[in-house]
């Protein structure tokens, strides 16, 4: 990406750049025009990029593994649009070239407050101040000539193109309220034709050695050092004071493909979560952000680095009902009225919040439920593995490796969703299989205890059984994915399920050996 930015700056030097993945294509040719309306509007010179939602083709009608990500793209990203702007998600994005070069926005300190709602007067002749990395970063015109090669490389043509692209991206000065604009007709000058020397210069700036001793990948261009370089690159721009806009067009702007296979989907989530853990343990953590990052925007970026760690609590949540059934004690020792009131109040509040978000964003209840299910599946598998990999990298220096997501189309012409039924074993299956096995065994143990007890306690069975069933309901897509086509489950899945069941049973017998006699709450042996 950085090499293409430099080459295009010499060849065409357009003020705006469109970026999307190789498996995406333009579905709405007017989308770019709509995005440029934001860039060239009043105050648009402070917008660094326009992010479009990702839309996918080839996904099964039930969207078993929540590939559409509608809760994220139609809920979370739209909400961020009301703050400093949505995050950059790596594709479907129109950039301002000048922002990619690592410069601060004009009037970077003009707005203050939790969401930037307070406008304060700013001296137009003031310097740009400190950038998102804590270093002085003024416009290129304020830099001595010897500093430009240290930042951008030794290409004189490229350095000269920076000021031109910044000027071309300014809004039209057609109203007194427009600041930092350009006069009408300023872009009518024809471009000189390309010659051999210009093409040779474009070739030289994409060489492997060009970025040596420069700031490309550190403060300029796409940032290196993370498997989620898209989030880090967008964070750096917001940290300098830039804003972004979320543009949802009536007709989808771009469309692409997504993995519909369970293994590939988990590996994709693993890569995202691993990048988030890397962000948490790096200087890109939102806790280290500058004052130009608004408070609520800082919270959203902080959530990006923290969410994989919720897998530790999620696993405890999934195992707690089983522990209740194994021990014969309910999750809470006593159910006093005060506790029930608090529980009812919190539950009603959460339900109302979910309904409000679903109604506001236009997400269907089935899409929301699919998102909840895969959040539990991914949280207890890929997110947990990402946390372990991140801790190993921080403590032992073990580098993180990842596999590019396979998105090849199925070769079966009779069934376009044949890939959905492919089962490729991965170690990420083990934690969800263990949780499913533990909860099923716990329900059997709890039912046996009630059947053979002198005084059956069905209230505890119903309480623990309901929560165990609720956990298992979230794993329904995972279990269905392991069944394969028409129930043809691989033998390896049965082997692992049997080993996990035997291990759990032996472990529980060792911890709590059964009595020889029938006792209240005991099991007949």
Coordinates of N, CA, C and O in Angstrom, one line a residue, residues 77-228:
X77 N -20.5 1.0 14.0 CA -19.8 2.0 13.2 C -20.7 3.3 13.0 O -20.2 4.4 12.9
X78 N -22.0 3.1 12.9 CA -22.9 4.2 12.8 C -22.9 5.1 14.1 O -23.0 6.3 14.0
X79 N -22.7 4.4 15.2 CA -22.7 5.2 16.5 C -21.4 6.0 16.5 O -21.4 7.1 17.0
X80 N -20.3 5.4 16.1 CA -19.0 6.1 16.1 C -19.0 7.3 15.1 O -18.3 8.3 15.3
X81 N -19.9 7.3 14.2 CA -20.0 8.4 13.2 C -20.5 9.7 14.0 O -20.2 10.8 13.5
X82 N -21.1 9.5 15.1 CA -21.5 10.7 15.9 C -20.4 11.2 16.8 O -20.6 12.2 17.5
X83 N -19.3 10.5 16.8 CA -18.1 11.0 17.6 C -17.1 11.6 16.7 O -17.4 12.4 15.9
X84 N -15.9 11.1 16.8 CA -14.8 11.6 15.9 C -14.8 10.9 14.6 O -14.1 11.3 13.7
X85 N -15.6 9.8 14.5 CA -15.7 9.1 13.3 C -15.4 7.6 13.4 O -14.9 7.1 14.4
X86 N -15.8 6.8 12.4 CA -15.6 5.4 12.5 C -14.2 5.0 12.3 O -13.3 5.7 11.8
X87 N -13.9 3.8 12.8 CA -12.5 3.2 12.6 C -12.3 2.8 11.2 O -13.3 2.5 10.4
X88 N -11.1 2.7 10.8 CA -10.7 2.2 9.5 C -10.6 0.7 9.5 O -9.9 0.2 10.4
X89 N -11.4 0.0 8.7 CA -11.5 -1.4 8.7 C -10.7 -2.1 7.6 O -10.9 -3.3 7.4
X90 N -9.9 -1.4 6.9 CA -9.0 -2.1 5.9 C -9.5 -2.2 4.5 O -8.7 -2.5 3.6
X91 N -10.7 -1.8 4.2 CA -11.2 -1.9 2.9 C -12.5 -1.0 2.8 O -13.1 -0.7 3.8
X92 N -12.8 -0.7 1.5 CA -13.9 0.2 1.3 C -13.8 1.6 1.9 O -14.7 2.1 2.6
X93 N -12.6 2.2 1.6 CA -12.3 3.5 2.3 C -11.7 4.4 1.3 O -10.8 4.1 0.5
X94 N -12.2 5.7 1.3 CA -11.6 6.8 0.5 C -10.8 7.7 1.4 O -11.3 8.3 2.3
X95 N -9.5 7.8 1.1 CA -8.6 8.5 1.9 C -8.2 9.9 1.3 O -8.2 10.0 0.1
X96 N -7.9 10.8 2.2 CA -7.3 12.0 1.8 C -5.8 11.8 1.8 O -5.2 11.4 2.8
X97 N -5.2 12.0 0.7 CA -3.7 11.7 0.5 C -2.9 12.4 1.6 O -1.9 11.9 2.1
X98 N -3.2 13.7 1.8 CA -2.4 14.5 2.7 C -2.5 13.9 4.2 O -1.5 14.0 4.9
X99 N -3.6 13.3 4.6 CA -3.7 12.7 5.9 C -2.8 11.5 6.0 O -2.3 11.2 7.1
X100 N -2.7 10.7 4.9 CA -1.9 9.5 4.9 C -0.4 9.8 5.2 O 0.4 9.1 5.7
X101 N 0.0 11.0 4.7 CA 1.4 11.4 4.9 C 1.8 11.8 6.3 O 2.9 12.1 6.6
X102 N 0.8 11.7 7.2 CA 1.2 11.9 8.6 C 1.1 13.4 9.1 O 1.6 13.7 10.2
X103 N 0.4 14.2 8.4 CA 0.3 15.6 8.8 C -0.9 15.8 9.7 O -1.8 15.0 9.7
X104 N -0.9 16.9 10.5 CA -2.0 17.2 11.3 C -3.1 17.9 10.5 O -2.8 18.5 9.4
X105 N -4.3 17.8 10.9 CA -5.4 18.5 10.1 C -5.4 20.0 10.4 O -4.8 20.5 11.4
X106 N -5.9 20.8 9.5 CA -6.0 22.2 9.8 C -7.0 22.5 11.0 O -8.0 21.7 11.1
X107 N -6.6 23.4 11.8 CA -7.5 23.8 13.0 C -7.6 22.5 13.8 O -8.7 22.1 14.2
X108 N -6.5 21.9 14.1 CA -6.6 20.6 14.9 C -7.1 20.7 16.3 O -7.7 19.8 16.8
X109 N -6.9 21.9 16.9 CA -7.4 22.1 18.3 C -8.6 23.0 18.3 O -8.8 23.7 19.3
X110 N -9.4 23.0 17.2 CA -10.5 24.0 17.2 C -11.7 23.5 18.0 O -12.5 24.3 18.5
X111 N -11.8 22.2 18.2 CA -13.0 21.6 18.9 C -12.5 20.9 20.2 O -11.5 20.3 20.2
X112 N -13.3 21.1 21.3 CA -13.0 20.4 22.5 C -14.3 19.8 23.1 O -15.4 20.0 22.5
X113 N -14.2 19.1 24.2 CA -15.4 18.5 24.8 C -15.4 17.0 24.6 O -14.5 16.4 23.9
X114 N -16.3 16.3 25.3 CA -16.4 14.8 25.2 C -16.5 14.3 23.8 O -15.9 13.3 23.4
X115 N -17.3 15.0 23.0 CA -17.5 14.5 21.6 C -17.2 15.6 20.6 O -17.6 15.6 19.5
X116 N -16.3 16.6 21.0 CA -15.9 17.6 20.2 C -17.0 18.6 19.8 O -17.0 19.2 18.7
X117 N -17.9 18.9 20.8 CA -19.0 19.7 20.5 C -18.8 21.2 20.8 O -19.6 22.0 20.5
X118 N -17.7 21.5 21.4 CA -17.4 22.9 21.8 C -16.4 23.5 20.9 O -15.2 23.0 20.8
X119 N -16.7 24.6 20.2 CA -15.8 25.2 19.3 C -15.2 26.4 19.9 O -15.8 27.2 20.5
X120 N -13.9 26.5 19.8 CA -13.1 27.5 20.4 C -12.3 28.3 19.3 O -11.9 27.6 18.3
X121 N -12.1 29.6 19.4 CA -11.3 30.3 18.4 C -9.9 29.8 18.4 O -9.3 29.6 19.4
X122 N -9.3 29.7 17.2 CA -8.0 29.3 17.0 C -7.2 30.3 16.1 O -7.8 30.8 15.1
X123 N -6.0 30.6 16.5 CA -5.2 31.5 15.7 C -4.9 30.8 14.4 O -4.2 29.8 14.4
X124 N -5.3 31.3 13.2 CA -5.0 30.7 12.0 C -3.5 30.6 11.6 O -3.1 29.8 10.8
X125 N -2.7 31.5 12.3 CA -1.2 31.5 12.0 C -0.5 30.6 13.0 O 0.7 30.5 13.0
X126 N -1.2 29.9 13.9 CA -0.5 29.1 14.9 C 0.0 27.8 14.2 O -0.5 27.3 13.2
X127 N 1.1 27.3 14.8 CA 1.7 26.1 14.3 C 0.8 24.9 14.6 O -0.1 25.0 15.4
X128 N 1.1 23.8 13.9 CA 0.2 22.6 14.0 C 0.4 21.9 15.4 O -0.4 21.1 15.7
X129 N 1.5 22.2 16.1 CA 1.6 21.7 17.5 C 2.2 20.3 17.5 O 3.1 20.0 16.7
X130 N 1.7 19.4 18.4 CA 2.2 18.1 18.6 C 1.3 17.1 17.9 O 0.1 17.2 18.0
X131 N 1.9 16.1 17.3 CA 1.1 15.1 16.6 C 0.7 14.0 17.5 O 1.0 14.0 18.7
X132 N 0.1 12.9 17.0 CA -0.4 11.8 17.8 C 0.7 11.0 18.4 O 0.4 10.2 19.3
X133 N 1.9 11.2 17.9 CA 3.0 10.4 18.5 C 3.8 11.2 19.6 O 4.8 10.8 20.1
X134 N 3.3 12.4 19.9 CA 3.9 13.2 20.9 C 5.1 14.0 20.3 O 5.9 14.6 21.1
X135 N 5.3 14.2 19.0 CA 6.4 14.9 18.4 C 5.9 16.1 17.6 O 4.7 16.1 17.2
X136 N 6.7 17.1 17.5 CA 6.4 18.3 16.7 C 6.2 17.9 15.2 O 7.1 17.3 14.7
X137 N 5.1 18.2 14.6 CA 4.9 17.9 13.2 C 4.1 19.0 12.6 O 2.9 19.0 12.6
X138 N 4.8 20.0 12.1 CA 4.2 21.1 11.4 C 4.1 20.8 9.9 O 4.6 19.8 9.4
X139 N 3.4 21.6 9.2 CA 3.2 21.4 7.7 C 4.6 21.3 7.0 O 5.6 21.9 7.5
X140 N 4.6 20.8 5.9 CA 5.8 20.6 5.1 C 6.5 21.9 4.8 O 7.7 22.0 4.7
X141 N 5.7 22.9 4.6 CA 6.3 24.2 4.2 C 7.1 24.8 5.4 O 8.0 25.7 5.1
X142 N 6.9 24.4 6.6 CA 7.7 24.9 7.8 C 8.9 24.1 8.0 O 9.7 24.4 8.8
X143 N 9.1 23.0 7.3 CA 10.2 22.1 7.5 C 11.4 22.5 6.6 O 11.3 22.9 5.5
X144 N 12.6 22.5 7.2 CA 13.8 22.7 6.3 C 13.9 21.6 5.3 O 13.3 20.5 5.4
X145 N 14.6 21.9 4.2 CA 14.7 21.0 3.1 C 15.4 19.7 3.5 O 15.1 18.6 2.9
X146 N 16.2 19.7 4.5 CA 17.0 18.5 4.9 C 16.1 17.5 5.7 O 16.5 16.4 5.9
X147 N 14.9 18.0 6.2 CA 14.1 17.1 7.0 C 13.1 16.3 6.2 O 12.7 15.2 6.6
X148 N 12.8 16.7 5.0 CA 11.8 16.0 4.1 C 12.4 14.6 3.7 O 11.6 13.6 3.8
X149 N 13.7 14.5 3.3 CA 14.1 13.1 3.0 C 14.1 12.2 4.2 O 13.9 11.0 4.0
X150 N 14.3 12.7 5.4 CA 14.2 11.8 6.6 C 12.8 11.3 6.8 O 12.7 10.2 7.4
X151 N 11.8 12.0 6.4 CA 10.5 11.6 6.6 C 9.9 10.8 5.4 O 9.3 9.7 5.6
X152 N 10.1 11.3 4.2 CA 9.5 10.8 3.0 C 10.4 10.1 2.0 O 9.9 9.5 1.1
X153 N 11.7 10.1 2.2 CA 12.6 9.6 1.3 C 13.3 10.6 0.4 O 13.0 11.8 0.5
X154 N 14.2 10.2 -0.5 CA 15.0 11.1 -1.2 C 14.5 11.5 -2.6 O 15.1 12.1 -3.4
X155 N 13.2 11.1 -2.9 CA 12.6 11.5 -4.2 C 12.2 12.9 -4.1 O 11.2 13.3 -3.4
X156 N 12.8 13.8 -5.0 CA 12.4 15.2 -5.0 C 11.0 15.4 -5.6 O 10.2 16.2 -5.2
X157 N 10.7 14.5 -6.6 CA 9.4 14.6 -7.3 C 8.3 14.3 -6.3 O 7.2 15.0 -6.2
X158 N 8.5 13.3 -5.4 CA 7.5 12.9 -4.4 C 7.3 14.1 -3.4 O 6.2 14.4 -3.1
X159 N 8.4 14.6 -2.9 CA 8.3 15.7 -1.9 C 7.6 16.9 -2.5 O 6.7 17.5 -1.8
X160 N 7.8 17.2 -3.8 CA 7.1 18.3 -4.4 C 5.6 18.0 -4.6 O 4.8 19.0 -4.7
X161 N 5.3 16.8 -4.8 CA 3.9 16.5 -5.0 C 3.0 16.6 -3.7 O 1.8 16.7 -3.9
X162 N 3.6 16.7 -2.6 CA 2.8 16.7 -1.3 C 2.0 18.0 -1.2 O 0.8 17.9 -0.9
X163 N 2.6 19.1 -1.4 CA 1.9 20.4 -1.3 C 0.9 20.5 -2.4 O -0.2 21.1 -2.2
X164 N 1.1 19.9 -3.6 CA 0.1 20.0 -4.7 C -1.1 19.2 -4.3 O -2.3 19.6 -4.5
X165 N -0.9 18.0 -3.8 CA -2.1 17.1 -3.4 C -2.9 17.8 -2.3 O -4.1 17.7 -2.2
X166 N -2.2 18.4 -1.3 CA -2.9 19.1 -0.2 C -3.8 20.2 -0.8 O -4.9 20.4 -0.4
X167 N -3.2 21.0 -1.7 CA -4.0 22.1 -2.3 C -5.2 21.6 -3.1 O -6.3 22.2 -3.0
X168 N -5.0 20.6 -3.9 CA -6.1 20.0 -4.7 C -7.2 19.5 -3.9 O -8.4 19.4 -4.3
X169 N -6.9 19.0 -2.7 CA -8.0 18.4 -1.8 C -8.7 19.4 -1.0 O -9.6 19.0 -0.2
X170 N -8.4 20.7 -1.1 CA -9.1 21.7 -0.3 C -10.6 21.9 -0.9 O -10.8 21.8 -2.1
X171 N -11.5 22.3 0.0 CA -12.9 22.6 -0.5 C -12.8 23.9 -1.3 O -11.9 24.7 -1.2
X172 N -13.9 24.1 -2.1 CA -14.0 25.3 -3.0 C -14.3 26.5 -2.1 O -15.2 26.5 -1.3
X173 N -13.6 27.6 -2.4 CA -13.8 28.8 -1.6 C -15.0 29.6 -2.2 O -14.8 30.7 -2.9
X174 N -16.2 29.1 -2.1 CA -17.4 29.7 -2.7 C -18.3 30.4 -1.6 O -19.4 30.8 -2.0
X175 N -17.8 30.5 -0.4 CA -18.6 31.1 0.7 C -17.6 31.7 1.7 O -16.6 31.1 2.0
X176 N -18.0 32.8 2.3 CA -17.1 33.4 3.3 C -16.8 32.5 4.5 O -15.7 32.6 5.2
X177 N -17.7 31.5 4.8 CA -17.5 30.6 5.9 C -16.5 29.5 5.7 O -16.0 28.9 6.6
X178 N -16.1 29.3 4.4 CA -15.1 28.3 4.0 C -13.7 28.8 4.3 O -13.3 29.8 3.8
X179 N -13.0 28.0 5.2 CA -11.7 28.4 5.5 C -10.7 27.3 4.9 O -11.1 26.2 4.7
X180 N -9.6 27.8 4.6 CA -8.5 26.9 4.0 C -9.0 26.4 2.7 O -8.9 25.2 2.4
X181 N -9.7 27.2 1.9 CA -10.2 26.7 0.6 C -9.4 27.1 -0.6 O -8.3 27.7 -0.4
X182 N -9.8 26.8 -1.8 CA -9.1 27.1 -3.0 C -10.1 27.9 -3.9 O -11.3 27.7 -3.9
X183 N -9.6 28.9 -4.7 CA -10.5 29.7 -5.5 C -11.0 28.9 -6.7 O -10.4 27.9 -7.1
X184 N -12.2 29.2 -7.3 CA -12.7 28.5 -8.4 C -11.8 28.6 -9.6 O -11.1 29.6 -9.8
X185 N -11.7 27.5 -10.3 CA -10.8 27.5 -11.5 C -9.4 27.2 -11.3 O -8.5 27.2 -12.2
X186 N -9.0 26.9 -10.0 CA -7.6 26.7 -9.7 C -7.1 25.3 -10.2 O -5.9 25.1 -10.3
X187 N -8.0 24.4 -10.5 CA -7.6 23.1 -10.9 C -7.7 22.9 -12.4 O -7.7 21.7 -12.9
X188 N -7.9 23.9 -13.2 CA -8.1 23.8 -14.6 C -6.8 23.7 -15.4 O -6.9 23.5 -16.6
X189 N -5.7 23.9 -14.7 CA -4.4 23.8 -15.4 C -4.2 22.4 -15.9 O -4.2 21.5 -15.1
X190 N -3.9 22.2 -17.2 CA -3.6 20.8 -17.6 C -2.3 20.2 -17.1 O -1.4 21.0 -16.8
X191 N -2.3 18.9 -16.8 CA -1.2 18.3 -16.3 C -0.2 18.0 -17.4 O -0.6 17.6 -18.5
X192 N 1.1 18.1 -17.1 CA 2.1 17.8 -18.2 C 2.1 16.3 -18.5 O 1.8 15.5 -17.6
X193 N 2.4 15.9 -19.7 CA 2.4 14.4 -20.0 C 3.5 13.7 -19.3 O 4.6 14.4 -19.0
X194 N 3.3 12.4 -19.1 CA 4.4 11.6 -18.5 C 5.5 11.4 -19.4 O 5.3 11.2 -20.6
X195 N 6.7 11.5 -18.9 CA 7.9 11.3 -19.7 C 8.7 10.1 -19.1 O 8.3 9.6 -18.0
X196 N 9.8 9.7 -19.7 CA 10.5 8.6 -19.3 C 11.2 8.8 -17.9 O 11.2 7.9 -17.1
X197 N 11.6 10.0 -17.6 CA 12.2 10.3 -16.3 C 11.2 10.2 -15.2 O 11.5 9.7 -14.1
X198 N 9.9 10.6 -15.4 CA 8.9 10.5 -14.4 C 8.6 9.1 -14.1 O 8.4 8.7 -13.0
X199 N 8.4 8.3 -15.2 CA 8.2 6.8 -15.0 C 9.3 6.2 -14.2 O 9.1 5.3 -13.4
X200 N 10.5 6.5 -14.6 CA 11.7 5.9 -13.9 C 11.7 6.3 -12.4 O 12.0 5.5 -11.5
X201 N 11.3 7.5 -12.1 CA 11.2 8.0 -10.7 C 10.1 7.2 -10.0 O 10.3 6.8 -8.8
X202 N 9.0 6.9 -10.6 CA 7.9 6.1 -10.0 C 8.4 4.7 -9.7 O 7.9 4.1 -8.7
X203 N 9.2 4.2 -10.6 CA 9.7 2.8 -10.3 C 10.7 2.9 -9.1 O 10.7 1.9 -8.3
X204 N 11.5 3.9 -9.0 CA 12.5 4.0 -8.0 C 11.9 4.1 -6.6 O 12.4 3.5 -5.6
X205 N 10.7 4.7 -6.5 CA 10.1 4.9 -5.1 C 9.4 3.7 -4.6 O 9.0 3.6 -3.4
X206 N 9.3 2.6 -5.4 CA 8.7 1.4 -5.0 C 9.7 0.3 -4.7 O 9.4 -0.8 -4.5
X207 N 11.0 0.7 -4.8 CA 12.1 -0.3 -4.5 C 12.1 -0.6 -3.0 O 11.6 0.1 -2.2
X208 N 12.8 -1.7 -2.7 CA 12.8 -2.2 -1.4 C 13.6 -1.3 -0.4 O 13.4 -1.3 0.7
X209 N 14.6 -0.7 -1.0 CA 15.5 0.1 -0.2 C 15.0 1.5 0.1 O 15.6 2.3 0.9
X210 N 14.0 2.0 -0.6 CA 13.6 3.4 -0.5 C 13.2 3.8 0.9 O 13.4 4.9 1.3
X211 N 12.5 2.9 1.6 CA 12.0 3.3 2.9 C 13.0 3.2 4.0 O 12.7 3.6 5.2
X212 N 14.2 2.8 3.7 CA 15.3 2.7 4.7 C 15.6 4.1 5.2 O 15.7 5.1 4.5
X213 N 15.7 4.2 6.6 CA 16.0 5.5 7.2 C 15.0 6.6 7.0 O 15.3 7.8 7.1
X214 N 13.8 6.2 6.7 CA 12.6 7.1 6.6 C 11.6 6.8 7.6 O 11.7 5.9 8.4
X215 N 10.5 7.6 7.6 CA 9.4 7.3 8.6 C 8.3 6.6 8.0 O 7.2 6.6 8.6
X216 N 8.4 6.0 6.8 CA 7.3 5.2 6.2 C 7.1 4.0 7.1 O 8.0 3.3 7.4
X217 N 5.9 3.8 7.5 CA 5.5 2.7 8.3 C 5.6 3.0 9.8 O 5.1 2.2 10.6
X218 N 6.2 4.1 10.2 CA 6.3 4.5 11.6 C 5.3 5.6 11.9 O 4.5 5.6 12.8
X219 N 5.4 6.7 11.1 CA 4.5 7.8 11.2 C 3.9 8.3 9.9 O 3.0 9.1 9.9
X220 N 4.4 7.7 8.8 CA 3.9 8.1 7.5 C 3.4 6.9 6.8 O 4.0 5.8 6.9
X221 N 2.2 7.0 6.2 CA 1.6 5.9 5.4 C 0.9 4.9 6.3 O 0.6 5.2 7.5
X222 N 0.7 3.7 5.8 CA 0.2 2.6 6.6 C 1.2 2.1 7.6 O 2.4 2.0 7.3
X223 N 0.8 1.9 8.9 CA 1.7 1.7 10.0 C 2.0 0.2 10.0 O 1.2 -0.7 9.9
X224 N 3.3 -0.1 10.2 CA 3.8 -1.5 10.3 C 3.8 -2.0 11.7 O 3.6 -1.2 12.6
X225 N 4.0 -3.3 11.8 CA 4.2 -3.9 13.2 C 3.0 -4.5 13.8 O 3.0 -4.8 15.0
X226 N 1.9 -4.6 13.0 CA 0.7 -5.2 13.6 C -0.1 -5.9 12.5 O -0.1 -5.5 11.3
X227 N -0.7 -7.0 12.9 CA -1.5 -7.8 11.9 C -2.8 -7.1 11.6 O -3.5 -7.4 10.6
X228 N -3.2 -6.1 12.4 CA -4.4 -5.2 12.2 C -3.9 -3.8 11.9 O -4.2 -2.9 12.7

